[in-house]
XYZ file of C-alpha atoms in Angstrom:
689
model
C 0.069 -0.021 0.087
C 1.497 3.367 -1.082
C -1.071 5.540 -0.558
C -3.857 6.770 2.178
C -7.051 8.942 0.854
C -9.459 10.485 3.784
C -11.961 12.472 2.469
C -14.172 14.562 4.452
C -17.947 15.593 2.899
C -19.161 18.902 4.113
C -21.725 20.982 2.748
C -20.086 23.335 0.343
C -16.859 21.595 -0.292
C -15.792 17.976 -0.249
C -11.903 17.789 1.154
C -9.290 15.269 0.214
C -6.075 14.257 2.208
C -4.092 12.085 0.657
C -0.694 10.456 2.048
C 2.247 8.070 0.817
C 2.726 5.828 3.641
C 6.834 5.320 2.806
C 7.731 8.764 2.978
C 4.806 10.555 5.394
C 3.866 13.293 1.892
C 0.894 14.786 2.827
C -1.356 16.360 -0.301
C -4.652 18.331 0.202
C -7.284 18.939 -2.273
C -10.742 20.408 -2.303
C -13.946 20.351 -4.618
C -17.182 21.593 -4.623
C -20.133 19.241 -2.520
C -22.450 17.586 -4.863
C -25.547 17.185 -2.315
C -27.886 15.381 -4.694
C -25.264 12.091 -4.326
C -22.088 12.839 -2.570
C -20.546 10.039 -3.876
C -19.710 11.824 -6.833
C -17.814 14.731 -5.352
C -16.088 12.238 -3.562
C -14.873 10.279 -6.525
C -13.906 13.526 -8.701
C -12.001 14.758 -5.662
C -9.986 11.561 -5.140
C -9.718 11.114 -9.109
C -8.240 14.479 -9.430
C -5.712 14.587 -6.875
C -4.431 11.011 -8.105
C -4.007 12.769 -11.481
C -2.918 15.791 -10.784
C 0.114 13.522 -8.871
C 0.218 10.941 -11.419
C -0.962 8.379 -9.314
C -2.375 5.212 -10.503
C -5.646 3.961 -9.193
C -4.444 0.465 -7.715
C -1.456 2.194 -5.610
C -4.597 3.491 -3.287
C -4.723 0.784 -0.570
C -7.100 2.415 1.650
C -9.922 5.161 1.832
C -12.076 6.350 4.370
C -14.095 8.952 4.543
C -16.814 10.919 7.151
C -20.257 12.086 6.076
C -23.249 14.372 6.125
C -25.694 12.027 4.473
C -27.462 11.004 7.564
C -27.627 14.285 9.328
C -28.669 16.074 6.515
C -31.706 13.764 5.615
C -32.720 14.129 9.212
C -32.524 18.007 9.044
C -34.111 17.937 5.677
C -36.378 15.417 6.565
C -35.738 13.622 3.888
C -36.178 9.804 5.326
C -38.186 7.333 4.116
C -41.768 6.796 5.371
C -41.303 4.942 8.374
C -43.864 2.578 10.446
C -43.351 1.828 14.252
C -44.259 -1.096 16.573
C -44.369 -0.784 19.946
C -46.028 -2.434 23.366
C -49.601 -2.130 23.375
C -49.978 1.149 25.489
C -47.440 2.783 24.508
C -48.411 4.405 20.759
C -47.644 8.060 21.606
C -44.498 7.545 23.920
C -42.385 9.595 20.801
C -44.728 12.013 20.811
C -44.589 12.119 24.844
C -41.010 12.234 25.208
C -39.696 13.049 28.800
C -40.071 15.451 31.806
C -37.215 17.119 30.677
C -38.190 20.301 28.484
C -35.195 22.723 27.045
C -37.668 25.996 26.887
C -39.410 25.190 30.057
C -40.732 28.485 29.786
C -41.190 29.408 26.386
C -45.035 29.622 25.490
C -43.997 29.478 22.178
C -41.626 27.410 21.628
C -42.363 24.311 19.624
C -41.289 20.665 19.173
C -39.924 18.928 16.796
C -41.920 17.036 14.541
C -42.143 13.319 15.175
C -40.390 11.627 12.459
C -42.610 9.069 12.838
C -46.566 10.312 12.673
C -48.912 9.104 14.720
C -51.271 6.963 12.168
C -47.766 4.846 10.940
C -47.580 3.936 14.875
C -48.789 0.849 15.897
C -49.714 -1.513 19.448
C -48.611 -4.933 19.805
C -50.201 -7.089 22.596
C -47.164 -8.260 24.588
C -45.639 -7.267 27.935
C -42.476 -8.034 29.983
C -41.641 -7.289 33.838
C -39.198 -4.959 34.654
C -36.781 -8.084 35.210
C -37.141 -9.543 31.456
C -39.671 -12.413 32.480
C -42.738 -12.903 30.291
C -45.872 -11.666 31.592
C -47.756 -11.544 28.100
C -46.643 -13.629 25.167
C -46.774 -11.675 22.243
C -49.641 -12.175 20.268
C -49.130 -12.677 16.728
C -52.253 -11.477 15.101
C -52.398 -8.118 16.166
C -48.373 -8.599 15.524
C -49.409 -9.224 11.852
C -52.216 -6.760 11.655
C -49.961 -4.023 12.169
C -47.823 -5.158 10.134
C -50.459 -5.056 7.208
C -51.622 -2.041 7.903
C -47.963 -0.305 7.484
C -47.861 -2.385 4.497
C -50.712 -1.017 3.197
C -49.316 2.865 4.010
C -46.165 2.038 1.730
C -43.570 2.147 4.669
C -40.247 1.560 3.361
C -38.562 1.277 7.095
C -40.439 -0.361 10.416
C -38.829 0.288 14.226
C -39.385 -2.267 16.439
C -39.198 -1.448 19.878
C -40.878 -3.277 23.222
C -40.833 -2.270 26.323
C -38.244 -3.939 28.263
C -36.534 -5.379 25.549
C -32.854 -4.313 26.381
C -33.204 -7.181 29.186
C -34.876 -9.861 26.894
C -35.432 -9.238 23.352
C -37.376 -12.272 22.901
C -40.304 -10.508 21.936
C -38.285 -8.079 19.477
C -37.230 -11.005 17.153
C -39.922 -12.155 16.987
C -41.332 -9.126 15.236
C -38.114 -8.671 13.417
C -38.439 -12.353 12.130
C -42.473 -12.015 11.048
C -41.651 -8.549 9.458
C -39.121 -10.472 7.073
C -41.597 -12.816 6.112
C -44.154 -11.021 5.561
C -42.193 -7.577 4.092
C -39.023 -8.787 2.716
C -37.569 -5.721 1.137
C -38.536 -3.839 4.187
C -35.625 -2.298 5.979
C -36.184 -3.238 9.807
C -34.592 -1.571 12.994
C -34.908 -2.988 16.589
C -33.951 -1.599 19.698
C -32.217 -4.427 20.925
C -30.031 -4.467 18.009
C -29.577 -0.651 17.815
C -29.279 0.329 21.993
C -29.755 -2.202 24.133
C -29.894 -0.317 27.170
C -32.544 1.083 29.734
C -34.459 4.289 29.442
C -37.482 3.690 27.392
C -37.872 7.144 25.840
C -34.092 7.053 24.070
C -34.064 3.937 23.329
C -37.967 4.532 21.339
C -35.712 7.903 19.583
C -32.787 5.897 18.728
C -34.328 3.104 17.250
C -37.112 5.081 15.222
C -34.435 7.983 14.151
C -32.076 4.292 12.549
C -34.862 3.049 10.861
C -35.899 6.406 9.663
C -32.252 6.992 8.319
C -31.274 3.267 7.477
C -32.790 3.090 3.626
C -31.431 6.235 2.944
C -28.045 5.519 3.930
C -28.321 1.914 2.213
C -28.848 3.741 -1.223
C -25.791 5.880 -0.735
C -23.529 3.357 0.694
C -24.473 1.074 -2.950
C -23.887 4.129 -5.155
C -20.682 4.919 -3.387
C -19.569 1.485 -3.218
C -20.631 1.258 -7.216
C -18.433 4.389 -7.815
C -15.039 3.081 -6.065
C -15.741 -0.184 -8.167
C -16.229 1.893 -11.466
C -12.960 4.095 -10.599
C -10.830 1.017 -9.949
C -9.998 1.892 -6.730
C -9.190 -1.896 -5.497
C -10.459 -1.196 -1.591
C -13.217 -1.366 0.639
C -13.933 1.949 2.090
C -14.542 2.770 5.139
C -16.849 5.422 7.131
C -16.369 7.149 10.011
C -18.831 6.895 13.103
C -19.495 9.679 15.540
C -17.875 8.125 18.192
C -14.771 8.796 15.889
C -13.573 5.571 14.815
C -14.560 4.148 11.202
C -16.365 0.992 10.284
C -16.915 -0.989 7.001
C -19.460 0.610 4.737
C -21.633 -2.447 4.827
C -21.902 -2.704 8.617
C -22.474 1.206 8.482
C -26.046 0.477 6.890
C -27.231 -1.328 9.847
C -26.644 1.294 12.520
C -26.714 4.727 10.062
C -27.805 7.005 13.460
C -24.261 6.160 14.628
C -22.899 8.454 11.659
C -24.762 11.417 12.480
C -21.441 13.721 13.665
C -19.200 11.798 11.652
C -17.562 14.748 10.061
C -16.478 17.172 12.936
C -15.988 13.927 14.793
C -12.482 13.478 12.358
C -11.198 16.212 13.538
C -11.059 15.491 16.669
C -9.348 12.123 15.543
C -6.846 13.811 13.753
C -5.790 16.475 16.809
C -5.306 13.505 19.093
C -3.471 12.050 16.533
C -1.367 15.493 17.106
C -1.689 15.104 20.792
C 0.321 12.078 20.167
C 3.036 13.043 18.189
C 3.937 16.828 19.605
C 3.334 15.352 23.815
C 0.729 17.803 23.546
C -1.808 15.483 25.693
C -4.299 17.926 26.940
C -5.979 19.845 23.898
C -9.757 21.469 23.244
C -10.164 21.436 19.961
C -12.012 24.784 17.827
C -13.204 23.779 14.115
C -14.181 27.225 12.538
C -16.116 27.001 9.144
C -18.955 28.906 7.451
C -21.511 28.368 9.465
C -20.702 27.062 13.136
C -17.889 26.345 15.679
C -17.249 23.016 17.518
C -15.359 22.424 19.932
C -14.445 19.055 21.909
C -11.853 18.391 24.473
C -9.361 15.903 24.872
C -7.812 14.490 28.210
C -4.417 13.088 28.461
C -4.274 12.088 24.961
C -7.700 10.551 24.725
C -11.329 12.391 23.030
C -14.129 12.851 25.416
C -17.450 10.706 24.380
C -21.194 11.667 25.172
C -23.571 8.511 25.511
C -26.646 10.869 24.961
C -26.620 13.300 22.680
C -29.867 15.093 20.613
C -29.539 15.332 16.580
C -31.600 17.999 15.846
C -33.740 17.520 19.035
C -34.320 14.303 19.268
C -31.692 12.072 21.897
C -29.632 9.416 19.764
C -28.380 7.152 22.881
C -25.345 6.001 20.985
C -21.083 6.880 21.659
C -20.499 10.240 20.103
C -17.433 12.482 20.696
C -18.931 15.708 22.853
C -18.519 18.069 20.408
C -20.008 21.475 20.774
C -21.353 23.027 18.618
C -22.443 27.447 18.343
C -23.662 29.291 15.543
C -20.458 31.333 15.226
C -18.972 30.770 11.640
C -17.355 33.206 9.199
C -20.637 33.632 6.921
C -22.614 34.067 10.620
C -25.222 37.544 10.113
C -24.633 39.711 12.479
C -27.757 42.327 13.655
C -30.098 43.965 16.420
C -32.034 42.870 18.517
C -35.047 44.844 19.786
C -33.196 46.129 22.516
C -30.364 47.521 20.214
C -28.253 45.165 20.644
C -25.892 43.940 18.563
C -25.612 40.118 17.889
C -24.086 37.532 15.836
C -25.004 34.044 14.623
C -27.244 31.582 14.465
C -28.429 32.573 11.205
C -25.536 32.451 8.172
C -25.516 34.427 4.605
C -24.125 30.520 4.104
C -22.418 29.241 0.500
C -25.244 32.230 -1.730
C -25.187 34.561 -1.357
C -22.325 34.095 1.578
C -20.632 37.284 2.685
C -21.088 40.791 0.900
C -17.534 40.608 0.212
C -17.399 37.895 -1.187
C -19.275 39.757 -4.287
C -21.833 37.669 -4.363
C -24.974 39.074 -3.901
C -24.933 39.451 -0.189
C -27.202 42.037 1.328
C -26.398 41.187 5.213
C -23.147 41.997 7.760
C -20.801 38.905 8.392
C -18.069 37.723 10.671
C -16.183 37.410 7.515
C -16.903 41.129 5.973
C -15.771 42.788 9.878
C -12.898 40.803 9.726
C -12.158 42.164 5.666
C -12.523 45.747 6.446
C -9.930 45.024 9.267
C -7.979 44.349 7.114
C -7.525 40.663 8.955
C -8.387 39.480 5.178
C -5.625 39.760 2.077
C -7.759 42.376 0.221
C -5.972 41.568 -2.574
C -8.172 37.933 -2.431
C -7.895 34.881 -0.824
C -8.207 31.049 -1.513
C -4.215 31.713 -3.032
C -6.139 35.096 -4.526
C -9.018 33.035 -6.515
C -11.528 35.323 -5.245
C -11.523 38.808 -4.870
C -12.590 40.913 -1.800
C -15.316 43.759 -2.498
C -14.494 45.858 0.722
C -16.971 48.412 -0.523
C -19.733 45.688 -0.316
C -18.552 44.504 2.542
C -18.506 48.771 4.119
C -22.208 49.236 2.586
C -24.223 46.069 4.492
C -22.553 46.941 7.832
C -23.424 50.467 7.468
C -27.002 50.151 5.993
C -27.749 46.949 9.157
C -26.015 48.560 11.872
C -24.136 51.534 11.569
C -27.375 53.248 10.628
C -29.555 52.072 13.603
C -26.249 53.144 15.897
C -24.217 55.270 16.489
C -21.341 52.742 15.792
C -18.445 54.129 12.963
C -18.034 50.827 10.445
C -14.666 50.256 12.028
C -16.725 50.324 15.730
C -19.403 48.060 14.082
C -16.653 45.429 12.461
C -14.990 45.252 15.764
C -17.982 44.939 17.665
C -18.800 42.022 15.043
C -15.857 40.191 16.520
C -15.910 41.035 19.885
C -19.459 39.795 19.902
C -18.777 35.976 18.224
C -15.752 35.789 20.270
C -17.566 36.352 23.186
C -20.624 33.270 21.703
C -17.263 31.175 20.948
C -15.579 31.885 24.781
C -18.542 30.534 25.880
C -19.254 27.796 23.499
C -15.583 26.709 24.917
C -16.247 27.194 28.701
C -19.235 24.698 28.639
C -16.786 21.924 27.457
C -13.870 22.750 29.855
C -15.201 24.939 32.552
C -18.855 23.658 33.303
C -17.240 20.231 33.262
C -14.596 20.781 36.014
C -11.502 21.161 33.641
C -9.453 24.502 33.199
C -8.656 25.540 30.548
C -5.124 26.834 31.376
C -3.756 23.399 31.512
C -4.570 22.427 27.718
C -3.612 23.715 24.324
C -6.111 25.047 21.739
C -6.057 23.368 18.940
C -7.462 25.605 15.787
C -8.899 24.484 12.430
C -11.499 25.158 9.881
C -11.317 28.192 7.236
C -12.246 30.797 9.747
C -10.425 29.696 13.433
C -7.070 31.194 12.617
C -8.440 34.493 12.499
C -9.918 33.985 16.085
C -7.440 31.421 18.198
C -5.329 34.300 19.402
C -8.107 35.619 20.839
C -10.204 32.927 22.470
C -6.980 31.987 23.971
C -6.275 34.805 25.387
C -9.708 35.763 26.953
C -9.690 32.150 28.617
C -5.770 31.763 29.713
C -5.046 28.929 27.215
C -0.917 29.229 26.860
C -0.423 28.299 23.854
C -2.827 27.144 20.177
C -1.391 24.688 17.717
C -2.574 25.469 14.061
C -1.907 22.702 11.883
C -0.350 22.525 8.459
C -3.158 22.282 5.944
C -6.680 24.006 8.796
C -8.981 23.771 6.428
C -8.419 19.722 5.660
C -8.081 18.844 8.489
C -10.445 16.668 8.958
C -10.022 14.597 6.200
C -6.352 13.640 7.667
C -8.249 12.520 11.094
C -9.879 9.503 8.996
C -6.377 8.096 8.013
C -5.269 8.333 11.687
C -8.062 6.090 12.977
C -9.402 2.447 14.114
C -11.498 0.504 13.737
C -14.289 0.822 16.160
C -17.188 -0.979 17.268
C -19.657 0.094 20.724
C -22.027 -2.480 22.683
C -23.210 -2.241 26.062
C -25.819 -3.694 28.327
C -27.727 -2.731 31.461
C -28.157 -4.354 34.889
C -28.650 -2.513 38.498
C -25.879 -3.653 41.008
C -24.421 -3.003 43.877
C -20.547 -3.215 43.949
C -20.675 -6.146 45.669
C -18.258 -9.430 45.372
C -21.647 -11.270 44.936
C -22.257 -9.836 41.686
C -18.688 -10.241 39.618
C -19.411 -12.796 37.732
C -22.855 -11.345 36.668
C -20.962 -8.692 35.718
C -17.579 -10.709 33.714
C -20.436 -12.189 32.079
C -21.400 -9.662 30.904
C -18.384 -7.524 29.261
C -17.319 -11.405 27.871
C -20.673 -11.645 25.984
C -19.615 -7.966 24.587
C -16.564 -9.091 23.991
C -17.422 -12.300 21.952
C -19.568 -10.198 19.990
C -16.830 -7.731 19.219
C -14.717 -9.549 18.516
C -17.188 -11.862 16.184
C -17.346 -8.376 14.039
C -13.258 -7.483 14.043
C -13.083 -10.689 12.691
C -15.936 -10.441 9.864
C -13.683 -7.035 9.450
C -10.742 -8.897 8.809
C -8.512 -7.554 11.918
C -6.168 -10.079 13.421
C -6.336 -11.156 17.003
C -3.176 -9.021 17.223
C -4.073 -6.042 16.193
C -7.616 -6.228 18.458
C -8.162 -4.092 21.486
C -11.229 -4.126 24.454
C -12.134 -1.011 26.015
C -14.370 -1.402 29.582
C -16.560 1.180 30.841
C -19.116 1.114 33.605
C -22.080 3.707 34.539
C -21.922 4.250 37.935
C -24.577 6.620 40.548
C -25.885 7.057 43.882
C -28.664 5.269 44.154
C -31.587 7.538 43.226
C -29.854 9.635 40.930
C -30.532 10.025 37.306
C -27.614 10.775 35.639
C -24.808 8.640 35.829
C -20.583 9.223 35.379
C -19.443 6.852 33.037
C -15.859 4.878 34.681
C -13.110 3.692 32.860
C -12.329 0.128 34.247
C -9.724 -2.667 34.058
C -10.482 -6.749 33.612
C -8.036 -7.200 36.582
C -10.192 -5.080 38.589
C -13.564 -7.197 37.844
C -12.256 -8.880 41.462
C -13.227 -8.513 45.171
C -10.046 -6.505 45.856
C -10.530 -4.033 42.338
C -14.086 -3.227 43.398
C -12.608 -0.851 45.803
C -10.329 0.711 43.565
C -13.351 1.331 40.928
C -15.446 2.775 43.702
C -12.584 5.247 44.280
C -12.478 6.406 41.019
C -16.213 7.335 41.245
C -15.646 9.584 43.907
C -12.803 11.266 42.484
C -15.248 11.294 38.783
C -18.276 12.898 41.222
C -16.331 15.797 42.630
C -14.475 16.746 39.800
C -18.251 17.096 37.966
C -20.100 18.035 40.502
C -18.004 19.592 43.234
C -18.839 17.326 45.969
C -18.964 13.428 46.280
C -20.459 11.891 48.890
C -18.244 8.954 50.510
C -20.427 7.257 53.013
C -23.666 7.126 49.732
C -24.663 3.837 48.574
C -23.656 3.708 44.973
C -24.660 1.584 42.176
C -23.547 -0.346 38.543
C -26.138 0.223 35.808
C -24.260 0.110 32.414
C -21.573 -1.693 31.185
C -20.029 -0.617 28.125
C -17.431 -2.591 25.494
C -15.120 -1.173 23.032
C -13.914 -3.192 20.387
C -11.220 -1.489 18.740
C -9.049 -2.998 15.563
C -5.917 -1.632 14.703
C -5.405 -0.164 11.077
C -2.604 1.254 9.224
C -2.264 4.771 9.875
C -0.783 8.006 8.086
C 2.474 8.747 9.086
C 3.682 12.596 9.106
C 7.655 12.424 9.171
C 8.913 14.934 11.899
C 11.997 17.171 10.304
C 14.650 18.481 11.262
C 14.446 22.337 12.861
C 16.541 24.507 11.318
C 18.468 27.521 12.585
C 16.491 29.301 14.344
C 14.940 32.508 12.526
C 12.931 34.797 11.910
C 11.690 34.844 8.385
C 11.408 37.844 6.172
C 7.497 39.233 5.078
C 6.468 39.129 1.891
C 4.147 42.606 2.643
C 2.742 44.699 5.351
C -0.124 46.144 5.777
C -2.350 47.920 8.024
C -4.484 45.737 10.547
C -7.207 47.023 13.060
C -6.924 45.786 17.014
C -9.614 46.202 19.263
C -8.222 42.821 21.334
C -5.409 45.156 22.655
C -4.678 47.938 25.495
C -4.939 50.927 22.893
C -7.112 49.754 19.835
C -6.262 51.064 16.722
C -4.044 50.132 13.356
C -0.803 48.467 13.289
C 2.036 48.021 10.432
C 0.982 44.425 10.614
C 3.872 42.294 8.869
C 2.201 38.941 6.220
C 3.783 36.078 5.702
C 3.066 32.588 3.173
C 2.855 29.632 5.431
C 4.517 27.370 2.404
C 7.964 29.795 3.548
C 7.993 28.867 6.611
C 10.311 25.866 8.334
C 10.751 24.185 11.360
C 12.542 26.712 13.961
C 11.068 29.702 12.514
C 9.938 32.229 14.907
C 7.389 35.437 14.387
C 6.441 38.469 16.624
C 3.328 39.980 16.558
C 1.352 41.901 15.344
C 1.598 39.541 12.413
C -0.442 37.641 9.860
C -0.024 33.956 7.741
C -1.746 33.474 5.128
C -1.626 29.954 3.129
C -4.770 28.918 0.202
C -7.077 27.248 3.154
C -6.481 29.486 6.102
C -5.712 32.659 7.450
C -3.721 33.398 11.117
C -3.781 36.185 13.132
C -1.464 36.719 16.045
C -2.029 39.577 17.961
C 0.072 42.033 19.300
C 2.160 40.809 22.318
C 1.992 37.103 20.767
C 4.607 35.017 18.658
C 4.751 31.669 17.326
C 7.190 29.527 16.152
C 6.727 26.057 13.851
C 7.794 23.148 14.657
C 8.706 19.849 13.649
C 5.811 18.276 12.144
C 4.940 21.857 10.568
C 2.353 22.824 13.142
C 2.209 26.905 13.968
C 2.352 27.517 17.930
C 0.795 30.805 18.979
C 2.280 31.610 22.378
C -0.777 33.527 23.641
C 1.233 35.444 26.429
C 4.010 36.027 23.912
C 6.578 33.546 25.559
C 8.663 31.266 23.016
C 9.969 27.998 24.145
């Protein structure tokens, strides 16, 4: 295998990263996305980057991609017509949801419409007790009547979610078998296969989403597989999951909901890889694109994983990297609220018409317009000079929409827009760090995406983050993440046990069962035993609590002597998360989680020798306005070209570093250096190591 290819499919562009395995040489390419069929843009991008570099398709040994197909289908409500079978008496659970209300006091808040309407939800007469024993056998007549009714409605998919099936799936298995007999062409998603754990509504919601998206993902995967074969690529492609791991496209069809945030997840995985290379174990990732900014946290080299997140207002009980997104991108629109306060986002100008300075007819002021007017973007054009900037148009939209309604000048309004969007992003970083017991001063901010470089220095300063790392190709960083990850599959079981020796065999049996299941999948994926790894966690809580903490566990600790260590770790994590822990409180084990990892070949970025420390000559200079300093105003700013920088180079702010896919701003009083991997390290408070 000479080359590995990673592809990140975005809403506007599809990014391709190609790595030569022998030398570690990295090549990047961008092509417009094709939302109607994302596989077309993928193959166009792959074929173009190979042709541009004279590489034969036969030399590609690995292809992985992240996709927004499932997410977009849910956002746009373009899933398939889906039916639902539930236990008798629970037909409206999908509508009732749970007591938690995100907008409790908003009288005008609208709940998102369920993906399965009431007339497609049917009850089946069956019932299990809470311990999994059968109270009433499944009534086959009611099952067949429900399936027949859904057949007449023309459903293409059916979700099955019976009460307590996570303990005993016998009735769900009977229902699935009967559906496949009666409707062999219909996609079926059963809760015991998708999310076999307690809490009825999240389990129902996740299963319904999975069924709703299944045929869409299946259609996409077939097209993609056919495109790969037609191009002559000798590989079976992989797809990124929301957990950051990858899986073959055949396996992803069974659980499409697990790919919901696969694009942003790839960026976090790439950051974790950089963490391993550089030895910077604690990182906060900052991915700023045109519409949003995404934040996540890496502790001791490991990205944080959340077991339940909401997707378009619906809970999805599957492992996802703990990524928080806010509407703060380059295209985010600045506006005045009813009280005259300046706001930014979450509305975005998008790609069409985009910011006014792009010259495509944009009529509303955006973050990019503000950056352009402040001199932070090259007035001669961005994207390597391919896109000219219309500064007059940027000034006009800020004047018409902001200045004419306030006492602000255009310069003050542009500075205000930057201050507001930065404040929004500071809150986002605090949400995934401070609010969860982490001190940002102990982390490095990793900035990527097209807009991150313009704002990362100010965010780090406001949060007292000492250092910022910007990778060599920030705009295509997510696609690199696809080349440095492993096959991953996650499993879970639920059983309430007190932490005592008498339950150890039961706990061990649960983990043994999941490990056997994981080993079968890894064998199916062609992973040899020496490349397999299994990671264990337990969800633990105080008795009576409604939330659990996920605690890592070693196999050796599942003994009488090891229980004390697990309990001690729970108390430490509880105190870190909530500020206290009742050491005398009664606790219980709830969920048992196992992650099966299959090690794959990875792209290797070679370390370069640092040359003599030097301050390179700027390619030009220009006046740039800074409001983030003690004395706001215009400062003469040195402009550097990123491709001309070498390991060991040091730059002192104020400075701007330009490259094809992003612009990086170094504030007055800050400094930067290039490390052995061509990462740019900004020292927030001026210190250079």
